[in-house]
């Protein structure tokens, strides 16, 4: 999806990553920070790290539809279609 590729082209990716990591140091259960970190990782091509961060975001906030959507898109793009379908529902 465009959200994952946006950070790949952003000069601010490392700054966004640093802010997300700072937020997680304060609140390890911040769904928003895990989601932001996942977008940075995905944009940098670290899809396993992105997947894990998206799963943590959904675990922290089971109603975070944007994280579920991004997880589904990332999984679809990396060929994990069954798991992508699970998160798309």
N, CA, C and O atoms as a printed pandas DataFrame, in Angstrom:
     atom_number atom_name residue_name chain_id  residue_number  x_coord  y_coord  z_coord
0              1         N          UNK        A               1    0.804   -1.195    0.000
1              2        CA          UNK        A               1    0.000    0.000    0.000
2              3         C          UNK        A               1    0.843    1.253    0.000
3              4         O          UNK        A               1    2.045    1.215    0.264
4              5         N          UNK        A               2    0.208    2.345   -0.295
5              6        CA          UNK        A               2    0.931    3.609   -0.380
6              7         C          UNK        A               2    1.512    4.007    0.964
7              8         O          UNK        A               2    2.554    4.661    1.006
8              9         N          UNK        A               3    0.871    3.632    2.067
9             10        CA          UNK        A               3    1.355    4.069    3.378
10            11         C          UNK        A               3    2.717    3.467    3.688
11            12         O          UNK        A               3    3.569    4.127    4.283
12            13         N          UNK        A               4    2.928    2.215    3.287
13            14        CA          UNK        A               4    4.218    1.593    3.534
14            15         C          UNK        A               4    5.287    2.196    2.647
15            16         O          UNK        A               4    6.418    2.393    3.092
16            17         N          UNK        A               5    4.955    2.491    1.404
17            18        CA          UNK        A               5    5.945    3.033    0.484
18            19         C          UNK        A               5    6.240    4.502    0.775
19            20         O          UNK        A               5    7.296    5.006    0.391
20            21         N          UNK        A               6    5.325    5.193    1.445
21            22        CA          UNK        A               6    5.537    6.609    1.726
22            23         C          UNK        A               6    6.797    6.829    2.541
23            24         O          UNK        A               6    7.583    7.722    2.225
24            25         N          UNK        A               7    7.007    6.039    3.579
25            26        CA          UNK        A               7    8.187    6.221    4.408
26            27         C          UNK        A               7    9.470    5.847    3.683
27            28         O          UNK        A               7   10.533    6.377    4.008
28            29         N          UNK        A               8    9.398    4.955    2.718
29            30        CA          UNK        A               8   10.589    4.571    1.981
30            31         C          UNK        A               8   11.155    5.775    1.235
31            32         O          UNK        A               8   12.366    5.873    1.041
32            33         N          UNK        A               9   10.292    6.682    0.819
33            34        CA          UNK        A               9   10.711    7.854    0.059
34            35         C          UNK        A               9   10.882    9.080    0.943
35            36         O          UNK        A               9   11.296   10.135    0.464
36            37         N          UNK        A              10   10.573    8.955    2.202
37            38        CA          UNK        A              10   10.590   10.085    3.109
38            39         C          UNK        A              10   11.977   10.263    3.726
39            40         O          UNK        A              10   12.589    9.309    4.206
40            41         N          UNK        A              11   12.450   11.492    3.703
41            42        CA          UNK        A              11   13.714   11.805    4.373
42            43         C          UNK        A              11   13.540   11.757    5.885
43            44         O          UNK        A              11   14.523   11.763    6.628
44            45         N          UNK        A              12   12.298   11.711    6.339
45            46        CA          UNK        A              12   12.003   11.741    7.762
46            47         C          UNK        A              12   11.828   10.355    8.384
47            48         O          UNK        A              12   11.408   10.246    9.536
48            49         N          UNK        A              13   12.141    9.308    7.643
49            50        CA          UNK        A              13   11.902    7.954    8.141
50            51         C          UNK        A              13   12.667    7.679    9.433
51            52         O          UNK        A              13   12.104    7.119   10.373
52            53         N          UNK        A              14   13.920    8.058    9.491
53            54        CA          UNK        A              14   14.709    7.794   10.700
54            55         C          UNK        A              14   14.197    8.620   11.876
55            56         O          UNK        A              14   14.205    8.155   13.016
56            57         N          UNK        A              15   13.755    9.839   11.601
57            58        CA          UNK        A              15   13.192   10.661   12.674
58            59         C          UNK        A              15   11.877   10.063   13.177
59            60         O          UNK        A              15   11.625   10.033   14.381
60            61         N          UNK        A              16   11.048    9.591   12.255
61            62        CA          UNK        A              16    9.787    8.957   12.636
62            63         C          UNK        A              16   10.058    7.703   13.465
63            64         O          UNK        A              16    9.368    7.438   14.449
64            65         N          UNK        A              17   11.060    6.944   13.060
65            66        CA          UNK        A              17   11.432    5.740   13.803
66            67         C          UNK        A              17   11.886    6.111   15.218
67            68         O          UNK        A              17   11.497    5.461   16.189
68            69         N          UNK        A              18   12.702    7.151   15.330
69            70        CA          UNK        A              18   13.194    7.573   16.644
70            71         C          UNK        A              18   12.042    8.027   17.536
71            72         O          UNK        A              18   12.017    7.699   18.722
72            73         N          UNK        A              19   11.092    8.774   16.984
73            74        CA          UNK        A              19    9.944    9.224   17.770
74            75         C          UNK        A              19    9.097    8.039   18.231
75            76         O          UNK        A              19    8.644    8.000   19.375
76            77         N          UNK        A              20    8.886    7.077   17.340
77            78        CA          UNK        A              20    8.098    5.894   17.709
78            79         C          UNK        A              20    8.801    5.105   18.805
79            80         O          UNK        A              20    8.161    4.634   19.745
80            81         N          UNK        A              21   10.109    4.961   18.685
81            82        CA          UNK        A              21   10.857    4.233   19.714
82            83         C          UNK        A              21   10.820    4.965   21.049
83            84         O          UNK        A              21   10.731    4.327   22.098
84            85         N          UNK        A              22   10.886    6.303   21.025
85            86        CA          UNK        A              22   10.777    7.082   22.266
86            87         C          UNK        A              22    9.404    6.887   22.899
87            88         O          UNK        A              22    9.285    6.716   24.112
88            89         N          UNK        A              23    8.379    6.914   22.065
89            90        CA          UNK        A              23    7.016    6.720   22.572
90            91         C          UNK        A              23    6.866    5.341   23.202
91            92         O          UNK        A              23    6.208    5.198   24.232
92            93         N          UNK        A              24    7.470    4.329   22.591
93            94        CA          UNK        A              24    7.385    2.975   23.133
94            95         C          UNK        A              24    8.191    2.832   24.426
95            96         O          UNK        A              24    7.859    2.003   25.273
96            97         N          UNK        A              25    9.233    3.626   24.579
97            98        CA          UNK        A              25    9.994    3.608   25.836
98            99         C          UNK        A              25    9.140    4.144   26.977
99           100         O          UNK        A              25    9.300    3.733   28.127
100          101         N          UNK        A              26    8.237    5.059   26.659
101          102        CA          UNK        A              26    7.340    5.629   27.663
102          103         C          UNK        A              26    6.141    4.719   27.894
103          104         O          UNK        A              26    5.733    4.481   29.031
104          105         N          UNK        A              27    5.580    4.211   26.788
105          106        CA          UNK        A              27    4.390    3.347   26.854
106          107         C          UNK        A              27    4.560    2.197   25.880
107          108         O          UNK        A              27    4.275    2.329   24.689
108          109         N          UNK        A              28    5.028    1.069   26.395
109          110        CA          UNK        A              28    5.323   -0.089   25.549
110          111         C          UNK        A              28    4.081   -0.661   24.871
111          112         O          UNK        A              28    4.197   -1.463   23.945
112          113         N          UNK        A              29    2.895   -0.256   25.324
113          114        CA          UNK        A              29    1.652   -0.765   24.749
114          115         C          UNK        A              29    0.962    0.249   23.838
115          116         O          UNK        A              29   -0.232    0.121   23.566
116          117         N          UNK        A              30    1.690    1.239   23.370
117          118        CA          UNK        A              30    1.100    2.255   22.493
118          119         C          UNK        A              30    0.851    1.681   21.104
119          120         O          UNK        A              30    1.790    1.425   20.350
120          121         N          UNK        A              31   -0.415    1.482   20.776
121          122        CA          UNK        A              31   -0.771    0.959   19.451
122          123         C          UNK        A              31   -0.320    1.920   18.361
123          124         O          UNK        A              31    0.157    1.492   17.310
124          125         N          UNK        A              32   -0.469    3.206   18.605
125          126        CA          UNK        A              32   -0.090    4.206   17.612
126          127         C          UNK        A              32    1.415    4.163   17.335
127          128         O          UNK        A              32    1.834    4.245   16.181
128          129         N          UNK        A              33    2.216    4.037   18.373
129          130        CA          UNK        A              33    3.671    3.987   18.188
130          131         C          UNK        A              33    4.098    2.707   17.480
131          132         O          UNK        A              33    4.962    2.745   16.603
132          133         N          UNK        A              34    3.504    1.571   17.850
133          134        CA          UNK        A              34    3.823    0.316   17.150
134          135         C          UNK        A              34    3.428    0.414   15.681
135          136         O          UNK        A              34    4.152   -0.066   14.810
136          137         N          UNK        A              35    2.294    1.030   15.406
137          138        CA          UNK        A              35    1.822    1.177   14.032
138          139         C          UNK        A              35    2.782    2.077   13.240
139          140         O          UNK        A              35    3.150    1.755   12.111
140          141         N          UNK        A              36    3.180    3.199   13.835
141          142        CA          UNK        A              36    4.112    4.104   13.154
142          143         C          UNK        A              36    5.441    3.409   12.867
143          144         O          UNK        A              36    6.003    3.557   11.782
144          145         N          UNK        A              37    5.936    2.659   13.833
145          146        CA          UNK        A              37    7.186    1.931   13.648
146          147         C          UNK        A              37    7.042    0.902   12.535
147          148         O          UNK        A              37    7.963    0.713   11.740
148          149         N          UNK        A              38    5.903    0.243   12.475
149          150        CA          UNK        A              38    5.652   -0.736   11.420
150          151         C          UNK        A              38    5.696   -0.096   10.033
151          152         O          UNK        A              38    6.210   -0.690    9.085
152          153         N          UNK        A              39    5.157    1.109    9.923
153          154        CA          UNK        A              39    5.173    1.795    8.634
154          155         C          UNK        A              39    6.593    2.152    8.218
155          156         O          UNK        A              39    6.940    2.061    7.040
156          157         N          UNK        A              40    7.404    2.554    9.169
157          158        CA          UNK        A              40    8.809    2.848    8.869
158          159         C          UNK        A              40    9.513    1.570    8.410
159          160         O          UNK        A              40   10.173    1.549    7.371
160          161         N          UNK        A              41    9.360    0.507    9.204
161          162        CA          UNK        A              41   10.004   -0.766    8.840
162          163         C          UNK        A              41    9.549   -1.244    7.460
163          164         O          UNK        A              41   10.370   -1.671    6.649
164          165         N          UNK        A              42    8.260   -1.175    7.197
165          166        CA          UNK        A              42    7.752   -1.617    5.906
166          167         C          UNK        A              42    8.318   -0.799    4.766
167          168         O          UNK        A              42    8.682   -1.343    3.724
168          169         N          UNK        A              43    8.393    0.504    4.961
169          170        CA          UNK        A              43    8.942    1.382    3.937
170          171         C          UNK        A              43   10.413    1.133    3.673
171          172         O          UNK        A              43   10.904    1.390    2.574
172          173         N          UNK        A              44   11.116    0.632    4.678
173          174        CA          UNK        A              44   12.532    0.330    4.539
174          175         C          UNK        A              44   12.776   -1.101    4.052
175          176         O          UNK        A              44   13.921   -1.512    3.859
176          177         N          UNK        A              45   11.693   -1.853    3.856
177          178        CA          UNK        A              45   11.823   -3.219    3.354
178          179         C          UNK        A              45   12.016   -4.269    4.431
179          180         O          UNK        A              45   12.295   -5.425    4.111
180          181         N          UNK        A              46   11.875   -3.903    5.697
181          182        CA          UNK        A              46   12.001   -4.858    6.800
182          183         C          UNK        A              46   10.606   -5.410    7.114
183          184         O          UNK        A              46    9.981   -5.033    8.105
184          185         N          UNK        A              47   10.137   -6.310    6.246
185          186        CA          UNK        A              47    8.749   -6.746    6.322
186          187         C          UNK        A              47    8.445   -7.603    7.541
187          188         O          UNK        A              47    7.332   -7.537    8.062
188          189         N          UNK        A              48    9.397   -8.406    8.014
189          190        CA          UNK        A              48    9.136   -9.199    9.214
190          191         C          UNK        A              48    9.012   -8.280   10.435
191          192         O          UNK        A              48    8.128   -8.470   11.271
192          193         N          UNK        A              49    9.899   -7.287   10.532
193          194        CA          UNK        A              49    9.800   -6.329   11.634
194          195         C          UNK        A              49    8.492   -5.540   11.544
195          196         O          UNK        A              49    7.853   -5.259   12.557
196          197         N          UNK        A              50    8.108   -5.192   10.323
197          198        CA          UNK        A              50    6.855   -4.468   10.117
198          199         C          UNK        A              50    5.677   -5.325   10.565
199          200         O          UNK        A              50    4.783   -4.844   11.261
200          201         N          UNK        A              51    5.678   -6.585   10.167
201          202        CA          UNK        A              51    4.609   -7.516   10.546
202          203         C          UNK        A              51    4.491   -7.624   12.067
203          204         O          UNK        A              51    3.391   -7.559   12.618
204          205         N          UNK        A              52    5.629   -7.787   12.737
205          206        CA          UNK        A              52    5.615   -7.922   14.198
206          207         C          UNK        A              52    5.096   -6.646   14.870
207          208         O          UNK        A              52    4.335   -6.716   15.836
208          209         N          UNK        A              53    5.504   -5.492   14.364
209          210        CA          UNK        A              53    5.029   -4.236   14.942
210          211         C          UNK        A              53    3.542   -4.040   14.698
211          212         O          UNK        A              53    2.831   -3.538   15.569
212          213         N          UNK        A              54    3.065   -4.430   13.525
213          214        CA          UNK        A              54    1.628   -4.335   13.254
214          215         C          UNK        A              54    0.835   -5.273   14.147
215          216         O          UNK        A              54   -0.239   -4.913   14.629
216          217         N          UNK        A              55    1.355   -6.473   14.371
217          218        CA          UNK        A              55    0.689   -7.402   15.290
218          219         C          UNK        A              55    0.649   -6.834   16.703
219          220         O          UNK        A              55   -0.351   -6.991   17.404
220          221         N          UNK        A              56    1.720   -6.179   17.126
221          222        CA          UNK        A              56    1.736   -5.561   18.455
222          223         C          UNK        A              56    0.729   -4.414   18.532
223          224         O          UNK        A              56    0.078   -4.218   19.559
224          225         N          UNK        A              57    0.607   -3.667   17.448
225          226        CA          UNK        A              57   -0.369   -2.567   17.417
226          227         C          UNK        A              57   -1.786   -3.107   17.577
227          228         O          UNK        A              57   -2.589   -2.550   18.326
228          229         N          UNK        A              58   -2.089   -4.193   16.872
229          230        CA          UNK        A              58   -3.431   -4.788   16.951
230          231         C          UNK        A              58   -3.650   -5.428   18.321
231          232         O          UNK        A              58   -4.755   -5.381   18.860
232          233         N          UNK        A              59   -2.615   -6.017   18.875
233          234        CA          UNK        A              59   -2.731   -6.600   20.222
234          235         C          UNK        A              59   -3.017   -5.506   21.250
235          236         O          UNK        A              59   -3.825   -5.693   22.161
236          237         N          UNK        A              60   -2.345   -4.361   21.094
237          238        CA          UNK        A              60   -2.539   -3.254   22.035
238          239         C          UNK        A              60   -3.909   -2.604   21.871
239          240         O          UNK        A              60   -4.505   -2.131   22.839
240          241         N          UNK        A              61   -4.399   -2.586   20.636
241          242        CA          UNK        A              61   -5.718   -1.993   20.358
242          243         C          UNK        A              61   -6.422   -2.861   19.317
243          244         O          UNK        A              61   -6.261   -2.639   18.117
244          245         N          UNK        A              62   -7.198   -3.842   19.763
245          246        CA          UNK        A              62   -7.865   -4.770   18.843
246          247         C          UNK        A              62   -8.853   -4.097   17.884
247          248         O          UNK        A              62   -9.317   -4.726   16.933
248          249         N          UNK        A              63   -9.170   -2.844   18.124
249          250        CA          UNK        A              63  -10.094   -2.124   17.234
250          251         C          UNK        A              63   -9.369   -1.199   16.264
251          252         O          UNK        A              63  -10.013   -0.405   15.577
252          253         N          UNK        A              64   -8.066   -1.283   16.195
253          254        CA          UNK        A              64   -7.281   -0.405   15.316
254          255         C          UNK        A              64   -7.345   -0.928   13.884
255          256         O          UNK        A              64   -6.471   -1.671   13.436
256          257         N          UNK        A              65   -8.392   -0.526   13.183
257          258        CA          UNK        A              65   -8.654   -1.017   11.829
258          259         C          UNK        A              65   -7.538   -0.656   10.852
259          260         O          UNK        A              65   -7.230   -1.438    9.952
260          261         N          UNK        A              66   -6.935    0.507   11.016
261          262        CA          UNK        A              66   -5.867    0.919   10.091
262          263         C          UNK        A              66   -4.676   -0.030   10.182
263          264         O          UNK        A              66   -4.060   -0.343    9.163
264          265         N          UNK        A              67   -4.345   -0.490   11.378
265          266        CA          UNK        A              67   -3.233   -1.433   11.535
266          267         C          UNK        A              67   -3.586   -2.780   10.913
267          268         O          UNK        A              67   -2.746   -3.414   10.275
268          269         N          UNK        A              68   -4.826   -3.212   11.101
269          270        CA          UNK        A              68   -5.260   -4.473   10.483
270          271         C          UNK        A              68   -5.215   -4.370    8.959
271          272         O          UNK        A              68   -4.791   -5.303    8.277
272          273         N          UNK        A              69   -5.653   -3.239    8.439
273          274        CA          UNK        A              69   -5.623   -3.023    6.999
274          275         C          UNK        A              69   -4.186   -3.028    6.477
275          276         O          UNK        A              69   -3.884   -3.690    5.484
276          277         N          UNK        A              70   -3.306   -2.292    7.146
277          278        CA          UNK        A              70   -1.908   -2.253    6.708
278          279         C          UNK        A              70   -1.249   -3.622    6.819
279          280         O          UNK        A              70   -0.442   -3.995    5.967
280          281         N          UNK        A              71   -1.589   -4.369    7.861
281          282        CA          UNK        A              71   -1.061   -5.720    8.024
282          283         C          UNK        A              71   -1.524   -6.604    6.870
283          284         O          UNK        A              71   -0.733   -7.355    6.299
284          285         N          UNK        A              72   -2.785   -6.513    6.536
285          286        CA          UNK        A              72   -3.322   -7.293    5.429
286          287         C          UNK        A              72   -2.634   -6.945    4.111
287          288         O          UNK        A              72   -2.259   -7.837    3.349
288          289         N          UNK        A              73   -2.470   -5.662    3.843
289          290        CA          UNK        A              73   -1.819   -5.226    2.601
290          291         C          UNK        A              73   -0.367   -5.675    2.539
291          292         O          UNK        A              73    0.098   -6.131    1.494
292          293         N          UNK        A              74    0.348   -5.552    3.640
293          294        CA          UNK        A              74    1.747   -5.951    3.669
294          295         C          UNK        A              74    1.887   -7.456    3.471
295          296         O          UNK        A              74    2.767   -7.914    2.741
296          297         N          UNK        A              75    1.016   -8.221    4.124
297          298        CA          UNK        A              75    1.062   -9.673    3.977
298          299         C          UNK        A              75    0.721  -10.096    2.555
299          300         O          UNK        A              75    1.335  -11.015    2.012
300          301         N          UNK        A              76   -0.249   -9.433    1.958
301          302        CA          UNK        A              76   -0.611   -9.738    0.575
302          303         C          UNK        A              76    0.567   -9.441   -0.355
303          304         O          UNK        A              76    0.872  -10.231   -1.248
304          305         N          UNK        A              77    1.222   -8.310   -0.146
305          306        CA          UNK        A              77    2.343   -7.909   -0.995
306          307         C          UNK        A              77    3.536   -8.847   -0.863
307          308         O          UNK        A              77    4.343   -8.967   -1.784
308          309         N          UNK        A              78    3.646   -9.513    0.289
309          310        CA          UNK        A              78    4.774  -10.420    0.505
310          311         C          UNK        A              78    4.397  -11.880    0.291
311          312         O          UNK        A              78    5.187  -12.778    0.580
312          313         N          UNK        A              79    3.186  -12.118   -0.218
313          314        CA          UNK        A              79    2.792  -13.469   -0.606
314          315         C          UNK        A              79    2.123  -14.307    0.460
315          316         O          UNK        A              79    1.873  -15.489    0.228
316          317         N          UNK        A              80    1.826  -13.751    1.608
317          318        CA          UNK        A              80    1.156  -14.504    2.675
318          319         C          UNK        A              80   -0.352  -14.283    2.561
319          320         O          UNK        A              80   -0.958  -13.606    3.392
320          321         N          UNK        A              81   -0.943  -14.866    1.522
321          322        CA          UNK        A              81   -2.333  -14.567    1.182
322          323         C          UNK        A              81   -3.340  -15.048    2.218
323          324         O          UNK        A              81   -4.297  -14.333    2.517
324          325         N          UNK        A              82   -3.152  -16.222    2.764
325          326        CA          UNK        A              82   -4.112  -16.726    3.762
326          327         C          UNK        A              82   -4.138  -15.844    4.995
327          328         O          UNK        A              82   -5.206  -15.505    5.505
328          329         N          UNK        A              83   -2.955  -15.474    5.474
329          330        CA          UNK        A              83   -2.888  -14.611    6.652
330          331         C          UNK        A              83   -3.424  -13.211    6.324
331          332         O          UNK        A              83   -4.052  -12.570    7.167
332          333         N          UNK        A              84   -3.175  -12.742    5.098
333          334        CA          UNK        A              84   -3.685  -11.444    4.667
334          335         C          UNK        A              84   -5.204  -11.437    4.678
335          336         O          UNK        A              84   -5.820  -10.459    5.101
336          337         N          UNK        A              85   -5.809  -12.521    4.215
337          338        CA          UNK        A              85   -7.275  -12.620    4.210
338          339         C          UNK        A              85   -7.834  -12.589    5.636
339          340         O          UNK        A              85   -8.869  -11.980    5.904
340          341         N          UNK        A              86   -7.127  -13.257    6.530
341          342        CA          UNK        A              86   -7.566  -13.250    7.938
342          343         C          UNK        A              86   -7.673  -11.817    8.469
343          344         O          UNK        A              86   -8.676  -11.456    9.086
344          345         N          UNK        A              87   -6.646  -11.005    8.230
345          346        CA          UNK        A              87   -6.631   -9.648    8.758
346          347         C          UNK        A              87   -7.527   -8.710    7.966
347          348         O          UNK        A              87   -7.948   -7.677    8.486
348          349         N          UNK        A              88   -7.821   -9.045    6.734
349          350        CA          UNK        A              88   -8.702   -8.210    5.922
350          351         C          UNK        A              88  -10.146   -8.330    6.390
351          352         O          UNK        A              88  -10.944   -7.417    6.181
352          353         N          UNK        A              89  -10.481   -9.434    7.013
353          354        CA          UNK        A              89  -11.864   -9.645    7.478
354          355         C          UNK        A              89  -12.028   -8.957    8.759
355          356         O          UNK        A              89  -13.110   -8.993    9.345
